Coordinates of C-alpha atoms and ligand atoms in Angstrom, one line a residue:
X1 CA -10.3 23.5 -10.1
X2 CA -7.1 25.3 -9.6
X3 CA -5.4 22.6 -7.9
X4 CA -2.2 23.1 -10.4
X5 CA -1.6 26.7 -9.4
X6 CA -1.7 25.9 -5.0
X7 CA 1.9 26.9 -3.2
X8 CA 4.1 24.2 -3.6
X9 CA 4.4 23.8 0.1
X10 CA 0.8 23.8 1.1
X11 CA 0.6 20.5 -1.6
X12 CA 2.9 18.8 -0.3
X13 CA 1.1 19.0 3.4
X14 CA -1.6 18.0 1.6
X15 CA -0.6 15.1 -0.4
X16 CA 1.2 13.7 2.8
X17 CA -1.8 14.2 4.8
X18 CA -4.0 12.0 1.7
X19 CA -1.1 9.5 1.8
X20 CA -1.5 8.6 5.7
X21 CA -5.4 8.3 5.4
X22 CA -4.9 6.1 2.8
X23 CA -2.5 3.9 4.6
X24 CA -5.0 3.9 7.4
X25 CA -8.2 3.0 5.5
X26 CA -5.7 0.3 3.5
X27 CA -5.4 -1.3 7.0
X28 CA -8.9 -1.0 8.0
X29 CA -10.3 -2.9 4.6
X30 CA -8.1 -5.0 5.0
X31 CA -9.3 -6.5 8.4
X32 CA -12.4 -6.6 7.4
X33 CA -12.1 -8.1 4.1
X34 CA -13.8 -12.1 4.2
X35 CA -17.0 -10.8 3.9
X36 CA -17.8 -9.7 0.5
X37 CA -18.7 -9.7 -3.1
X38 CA -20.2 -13.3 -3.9
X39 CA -21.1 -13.1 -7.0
X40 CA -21.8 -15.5 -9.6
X41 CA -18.9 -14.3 -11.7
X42 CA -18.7 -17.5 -14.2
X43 CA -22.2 -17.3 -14.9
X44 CA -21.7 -13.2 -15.9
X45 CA -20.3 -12.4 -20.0
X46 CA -16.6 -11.2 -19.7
X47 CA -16.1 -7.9 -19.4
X48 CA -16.9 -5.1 -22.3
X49 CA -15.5 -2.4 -22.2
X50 CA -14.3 1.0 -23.9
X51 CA -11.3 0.1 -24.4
X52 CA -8.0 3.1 -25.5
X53 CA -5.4 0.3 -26.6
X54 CA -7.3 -3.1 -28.0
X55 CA -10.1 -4.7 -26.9
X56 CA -9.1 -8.2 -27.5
X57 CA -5.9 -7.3 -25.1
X58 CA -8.9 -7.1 -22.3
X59 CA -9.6 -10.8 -23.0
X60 CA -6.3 -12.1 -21.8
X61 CA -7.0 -10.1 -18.3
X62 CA -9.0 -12.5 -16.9
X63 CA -9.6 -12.0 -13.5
X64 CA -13.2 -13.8 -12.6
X65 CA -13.8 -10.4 -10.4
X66 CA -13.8 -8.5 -14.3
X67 CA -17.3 -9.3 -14.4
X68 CA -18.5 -8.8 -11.2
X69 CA -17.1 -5.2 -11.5
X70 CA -17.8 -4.3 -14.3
X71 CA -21.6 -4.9 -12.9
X72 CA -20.6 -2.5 -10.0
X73 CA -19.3 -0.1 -12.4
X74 CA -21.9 -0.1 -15.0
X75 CA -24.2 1.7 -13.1
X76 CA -21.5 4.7 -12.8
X77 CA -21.2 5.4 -16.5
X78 CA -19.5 3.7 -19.4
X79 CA -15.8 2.2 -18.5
X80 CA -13.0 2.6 -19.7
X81 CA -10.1 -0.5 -19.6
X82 CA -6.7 -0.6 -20.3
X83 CA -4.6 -3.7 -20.1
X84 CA -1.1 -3.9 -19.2
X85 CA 1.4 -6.2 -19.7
X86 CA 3.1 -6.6 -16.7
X87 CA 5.9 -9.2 -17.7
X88 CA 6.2 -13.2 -17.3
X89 CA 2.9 -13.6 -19.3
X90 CA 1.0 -11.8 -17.0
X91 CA -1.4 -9.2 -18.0
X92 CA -3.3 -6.7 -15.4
X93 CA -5.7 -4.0 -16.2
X94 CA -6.7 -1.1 -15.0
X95 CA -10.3 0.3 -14.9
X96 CA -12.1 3.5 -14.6
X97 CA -14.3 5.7 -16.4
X98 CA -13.9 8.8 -18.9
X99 CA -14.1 11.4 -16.3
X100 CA -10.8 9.7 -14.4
X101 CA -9.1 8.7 -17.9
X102 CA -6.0 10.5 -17.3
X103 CA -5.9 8.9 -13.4
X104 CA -5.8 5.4 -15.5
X105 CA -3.5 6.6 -18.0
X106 CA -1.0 7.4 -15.4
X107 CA -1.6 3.5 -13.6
X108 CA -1.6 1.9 -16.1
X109 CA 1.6 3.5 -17.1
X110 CA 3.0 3.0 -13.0
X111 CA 1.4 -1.0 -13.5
X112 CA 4.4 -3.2 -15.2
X113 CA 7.2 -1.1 -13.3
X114 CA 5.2 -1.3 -10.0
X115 CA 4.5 -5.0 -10.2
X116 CA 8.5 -5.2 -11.3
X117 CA 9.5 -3.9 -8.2
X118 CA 7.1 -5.4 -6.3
X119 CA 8.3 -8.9 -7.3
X120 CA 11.9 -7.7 -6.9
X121 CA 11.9 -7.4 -3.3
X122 CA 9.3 -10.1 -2.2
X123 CA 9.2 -12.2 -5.2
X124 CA 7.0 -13.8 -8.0
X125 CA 5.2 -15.6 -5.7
X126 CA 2.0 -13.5 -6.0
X127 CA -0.8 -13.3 -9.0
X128 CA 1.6 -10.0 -10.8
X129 CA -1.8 -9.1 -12.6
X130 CA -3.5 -6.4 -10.5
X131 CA -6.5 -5.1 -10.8
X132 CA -6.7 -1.4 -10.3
X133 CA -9.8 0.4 -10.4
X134 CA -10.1 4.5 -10.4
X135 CA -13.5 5.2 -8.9
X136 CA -15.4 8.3 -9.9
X137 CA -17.0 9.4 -7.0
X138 CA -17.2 8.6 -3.2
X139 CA -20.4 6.3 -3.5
X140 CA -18.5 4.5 -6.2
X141 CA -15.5 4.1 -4.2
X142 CA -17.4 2.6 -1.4
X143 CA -19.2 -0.1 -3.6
X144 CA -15.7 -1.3 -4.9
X145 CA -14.5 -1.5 -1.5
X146 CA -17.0 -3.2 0.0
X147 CA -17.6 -0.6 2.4
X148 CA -20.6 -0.2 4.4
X149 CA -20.6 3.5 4.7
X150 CA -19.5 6.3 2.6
X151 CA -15.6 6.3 2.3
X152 CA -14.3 10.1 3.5
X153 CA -13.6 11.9 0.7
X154 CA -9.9 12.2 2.0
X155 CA -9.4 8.5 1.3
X156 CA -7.2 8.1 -1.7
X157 CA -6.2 4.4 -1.9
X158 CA -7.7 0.9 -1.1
X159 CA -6.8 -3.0 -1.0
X160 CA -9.3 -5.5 -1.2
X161 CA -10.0 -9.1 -1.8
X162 CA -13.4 -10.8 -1.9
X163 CA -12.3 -14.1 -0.5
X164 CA -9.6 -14.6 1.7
X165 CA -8.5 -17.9 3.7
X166 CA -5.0 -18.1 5.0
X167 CA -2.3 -20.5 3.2
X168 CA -4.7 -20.1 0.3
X169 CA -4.3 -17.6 -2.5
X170 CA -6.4 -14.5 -2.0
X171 CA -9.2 -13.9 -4.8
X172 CA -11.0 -11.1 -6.1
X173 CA -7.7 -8.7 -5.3
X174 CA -8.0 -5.0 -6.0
X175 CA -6.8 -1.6 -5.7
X176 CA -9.2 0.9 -5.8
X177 CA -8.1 4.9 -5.8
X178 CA -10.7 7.3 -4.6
X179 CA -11.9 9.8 -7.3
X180 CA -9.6 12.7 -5.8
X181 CA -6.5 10.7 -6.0
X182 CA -5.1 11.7 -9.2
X183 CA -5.5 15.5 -8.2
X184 CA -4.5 15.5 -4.6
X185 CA -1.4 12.6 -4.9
X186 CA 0.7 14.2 -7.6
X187 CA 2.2 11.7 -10.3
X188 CA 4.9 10.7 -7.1
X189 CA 2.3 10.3 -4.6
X190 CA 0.1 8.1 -7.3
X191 CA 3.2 5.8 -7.7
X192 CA 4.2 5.2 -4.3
X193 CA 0.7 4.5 -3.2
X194 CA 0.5 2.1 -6.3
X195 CA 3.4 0.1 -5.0
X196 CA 2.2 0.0 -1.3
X197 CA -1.2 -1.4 -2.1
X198 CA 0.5 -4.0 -4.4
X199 CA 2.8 -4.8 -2.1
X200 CA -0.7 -5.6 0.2
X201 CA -1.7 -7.7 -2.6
X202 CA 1.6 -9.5 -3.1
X203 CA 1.6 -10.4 0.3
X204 CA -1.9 -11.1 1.7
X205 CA -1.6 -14.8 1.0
X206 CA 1.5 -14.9 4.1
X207 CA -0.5 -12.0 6.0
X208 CA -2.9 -13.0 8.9
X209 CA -4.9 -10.0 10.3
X210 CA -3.4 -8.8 13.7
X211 CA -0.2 -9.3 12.9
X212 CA 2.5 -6.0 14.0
X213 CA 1.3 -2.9 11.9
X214 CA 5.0 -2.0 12.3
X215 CA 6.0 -4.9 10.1
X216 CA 2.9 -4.6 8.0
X217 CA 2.6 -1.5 6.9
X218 CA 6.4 -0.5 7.1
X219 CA 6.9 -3.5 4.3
X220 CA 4.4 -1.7 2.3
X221 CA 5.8 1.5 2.6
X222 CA 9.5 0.3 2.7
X223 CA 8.5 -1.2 -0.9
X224 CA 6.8 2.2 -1.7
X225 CA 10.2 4.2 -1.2
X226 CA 12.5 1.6 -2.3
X227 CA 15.0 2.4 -5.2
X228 CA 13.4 6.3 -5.8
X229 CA 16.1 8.0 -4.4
X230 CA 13.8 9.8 -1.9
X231 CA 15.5 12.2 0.9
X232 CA 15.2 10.5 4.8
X233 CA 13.5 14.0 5.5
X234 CA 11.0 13.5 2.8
X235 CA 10.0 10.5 3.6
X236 CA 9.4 10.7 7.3
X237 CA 9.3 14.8 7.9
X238 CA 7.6 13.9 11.7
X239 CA 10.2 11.6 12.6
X240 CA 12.8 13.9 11.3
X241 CA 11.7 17.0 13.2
X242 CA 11.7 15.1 16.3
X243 CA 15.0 13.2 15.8
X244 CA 16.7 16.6 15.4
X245 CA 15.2 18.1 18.2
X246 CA 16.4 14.6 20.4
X247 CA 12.8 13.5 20.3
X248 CA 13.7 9.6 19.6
X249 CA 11.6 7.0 19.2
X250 CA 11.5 4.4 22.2
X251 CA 10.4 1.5 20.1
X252 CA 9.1 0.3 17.1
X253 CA 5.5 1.7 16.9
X254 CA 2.2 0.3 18.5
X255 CA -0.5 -1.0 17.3
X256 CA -2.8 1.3 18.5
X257 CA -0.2 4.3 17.1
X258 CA -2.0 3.5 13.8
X259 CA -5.3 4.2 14.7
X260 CA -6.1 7.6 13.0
X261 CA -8.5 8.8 15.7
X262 CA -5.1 9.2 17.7
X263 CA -3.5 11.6 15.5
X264 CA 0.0 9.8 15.4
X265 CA -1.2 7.9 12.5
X266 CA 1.4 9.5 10.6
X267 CA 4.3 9.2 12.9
X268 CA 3.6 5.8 13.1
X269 CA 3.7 5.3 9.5
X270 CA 7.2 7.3 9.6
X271 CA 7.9 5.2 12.0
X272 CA 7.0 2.1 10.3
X273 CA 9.2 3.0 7.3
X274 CA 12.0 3.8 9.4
X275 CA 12.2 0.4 10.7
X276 CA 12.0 -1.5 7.8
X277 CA 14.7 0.7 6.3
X278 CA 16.6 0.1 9.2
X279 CA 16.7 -3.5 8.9
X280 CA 16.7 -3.7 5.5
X281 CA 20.3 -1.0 5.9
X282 CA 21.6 -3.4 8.3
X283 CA 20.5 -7.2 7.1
X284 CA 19.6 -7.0 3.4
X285 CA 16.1 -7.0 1.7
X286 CA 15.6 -11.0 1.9
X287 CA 15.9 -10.9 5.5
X288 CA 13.4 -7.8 5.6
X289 CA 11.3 -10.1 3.7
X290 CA 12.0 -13.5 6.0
X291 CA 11.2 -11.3 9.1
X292 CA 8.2 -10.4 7.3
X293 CA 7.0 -13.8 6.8
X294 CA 7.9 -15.1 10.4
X295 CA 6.1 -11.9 12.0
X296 CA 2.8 -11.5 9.7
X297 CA 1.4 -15.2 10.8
X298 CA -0.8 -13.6 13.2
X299 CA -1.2 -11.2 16.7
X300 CA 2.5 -10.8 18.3
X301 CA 2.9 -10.3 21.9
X302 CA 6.5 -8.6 23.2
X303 CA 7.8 -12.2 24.0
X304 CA 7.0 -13.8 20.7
X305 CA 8.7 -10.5 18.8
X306 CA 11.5 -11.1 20.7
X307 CA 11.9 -14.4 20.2
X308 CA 11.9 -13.9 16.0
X309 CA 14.3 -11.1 16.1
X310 CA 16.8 -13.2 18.0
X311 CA 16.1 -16.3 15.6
X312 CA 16.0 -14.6 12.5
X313 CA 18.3 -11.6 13.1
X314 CA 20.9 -13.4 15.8
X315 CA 20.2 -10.5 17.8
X316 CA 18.4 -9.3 20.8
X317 CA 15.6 -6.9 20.9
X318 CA 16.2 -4.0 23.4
X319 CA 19.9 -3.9 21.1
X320 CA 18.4 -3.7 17.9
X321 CA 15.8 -0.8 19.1
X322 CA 19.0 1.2 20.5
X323 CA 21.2 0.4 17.0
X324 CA 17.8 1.9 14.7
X325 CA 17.7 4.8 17.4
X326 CA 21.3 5.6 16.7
X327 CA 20.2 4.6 12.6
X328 CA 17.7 7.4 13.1
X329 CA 19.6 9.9 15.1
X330 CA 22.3 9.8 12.3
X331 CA 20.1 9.7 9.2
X332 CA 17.6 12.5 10.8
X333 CA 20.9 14.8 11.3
X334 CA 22.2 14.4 7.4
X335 CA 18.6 14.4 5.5
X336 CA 19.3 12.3 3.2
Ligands
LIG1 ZN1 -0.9 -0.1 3.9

């Protein structure tokens, strides 16, 4: 395809476009996960694979979902593995097949700096051995993911787990990217959706379903953006536009802002992102990540939001929502 050769302008509509479906499918599989892949996986041989570095280096990733799909992926063509060290001992792995090699080339060279930076900000209180899996077609994606249907084709990204019970670890943890990722992300895109899934994965064992999307996926992306240097008006171009034009944000963004048959899906991720920068600008990253904690423990109602931001930020809530429109207002004007 002549993907490369597309106006630079027109790609970067695009890839933002791929991002915020992703995001949006991320949440989706992620409600739903509990269900899921039961399989015998102690009873199934570890995982064979073609492997580019060593195949003895596939040994020490052993995740007990390795077998389980490998079985999935077995029926998509041969597979292709390449472990990566991702510091502290830890070693996660990254799986596709020939067709997608230089997709997992590229993760697996994103994996140890992603899972760095990660555990920077929340901490190493999480496995720090993904599992990311490049699927090779739309079918394929949608048997790694567990879901029901075929996954649109504009999907680029998913978290999973196979088990998940609250206060317990999560098992059977995943990222998959959708066949089309590679191509239609970019390197940049690739890595910032990298870190936003892990950052789902590092912090699905604190994360009950229903929780505030705001604080949910605005972690994720927060963690995405953090440290790359990335222009305000890069990073939020909707929020920007409307900022500049007076068009300000009344509050931190519903849930219902998220759903993608709204069309504000991507405002509301903007939005998202804005917030957590915001608080992270003005109280520090582990307060970001203790706001985090105290908000993700399940459905929020206005009084119960309320009544964390004064405990954990000493402040009231219609005050901070005027300080992060100000925050905006400023930010939106310089760009950067
Ligand atoms: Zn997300």
């Amino acid at each position: 395809m002549s993907g490369l050769v597309r106006m630079r302008g027109w790609l970067a509509a695009r890839r933002r476009f791929q991002f915020v479906l992703t995001l949006v499918m991320v949440t989706t599989l992620t409600a739903a996960c509990g269900a899921l892949l039961m399989l015998p996986n102690s009873v199934l041989p570890k995982i064979r694979a073609v492997v580019p570095g060593s195949d003895s280096a596939l040994a020490s990733a052993s995740d007990p979902q390795l077998p389980g799909l490998r079985r999935i992926m077995d029926s998509y063509g041969k597979i292709v593995a390449e472990p990566v060290s991702t510091g502290a001992g830890r070693i996660g792995i990254v799986l596709g097949h020939p067709g997608r090699v230089s997709d997992v080339e590229l993760l697996s060279g994103e994996l140890a700096a992603a899972t760095l930076a990660v555990s920077a900000l929340w901490g190493t209180d999480w496995s720090q051995a993904p599992v990311v899996v490049v699927a090779s077609s739309p079918a394929e994606f949608a048997a790694l993911t567990n879901s029901t249907g075929l996954v649109p084709a504009e999907v680029a990204a998913a978290t999973v787990s196979d088990a998940f019970h609250p206060g317990a670890r999560p098992t059977g943890q995943r990222v998959v990217f959708g066949s089309e990722a590679g191509q239609r992300l970019g390197p940049d895109g690739m890595r910032a959706v990298l870190r936003h899934e892990l950052t789902h994965v590092a912090t699905r064992a604190v994360t009950v379903d229903g929780s505030p999307q705001w604080m949910l996926e605005g972690f994720a992306e927060y963690a995405a953006h953090r440290g790359m240097q990335r222009p305000f008006a890069e990073v939020a171009p909707t929020l920007t536009t409307r900022a500049r034009a007076g068009d300000l944000p009344a509050d931190f963004p519903a849930d219902a802002l998220f759903d993608p048959a709204g069309g504000q899906a991507a405002y509301a991720y903007e939005q998202a992102w804005a917030a957590c920068a915001f608080l992270a600008d003005q109280y520090g990253d582990p307060a970001l990540v203790n706001l985090y904690r105290l908000m993700a423990s399940g459905p929020k109602d206005r009084a119960a939001v309320e009544g964390i931001v004064r405990t954990a930020l000493n402040a009231e809530y219609p005050d901070l929502i005027a300080r992060w429109r100000v925050w905006i207002g400023s930010r939106a004007a310089e760009g950067i």
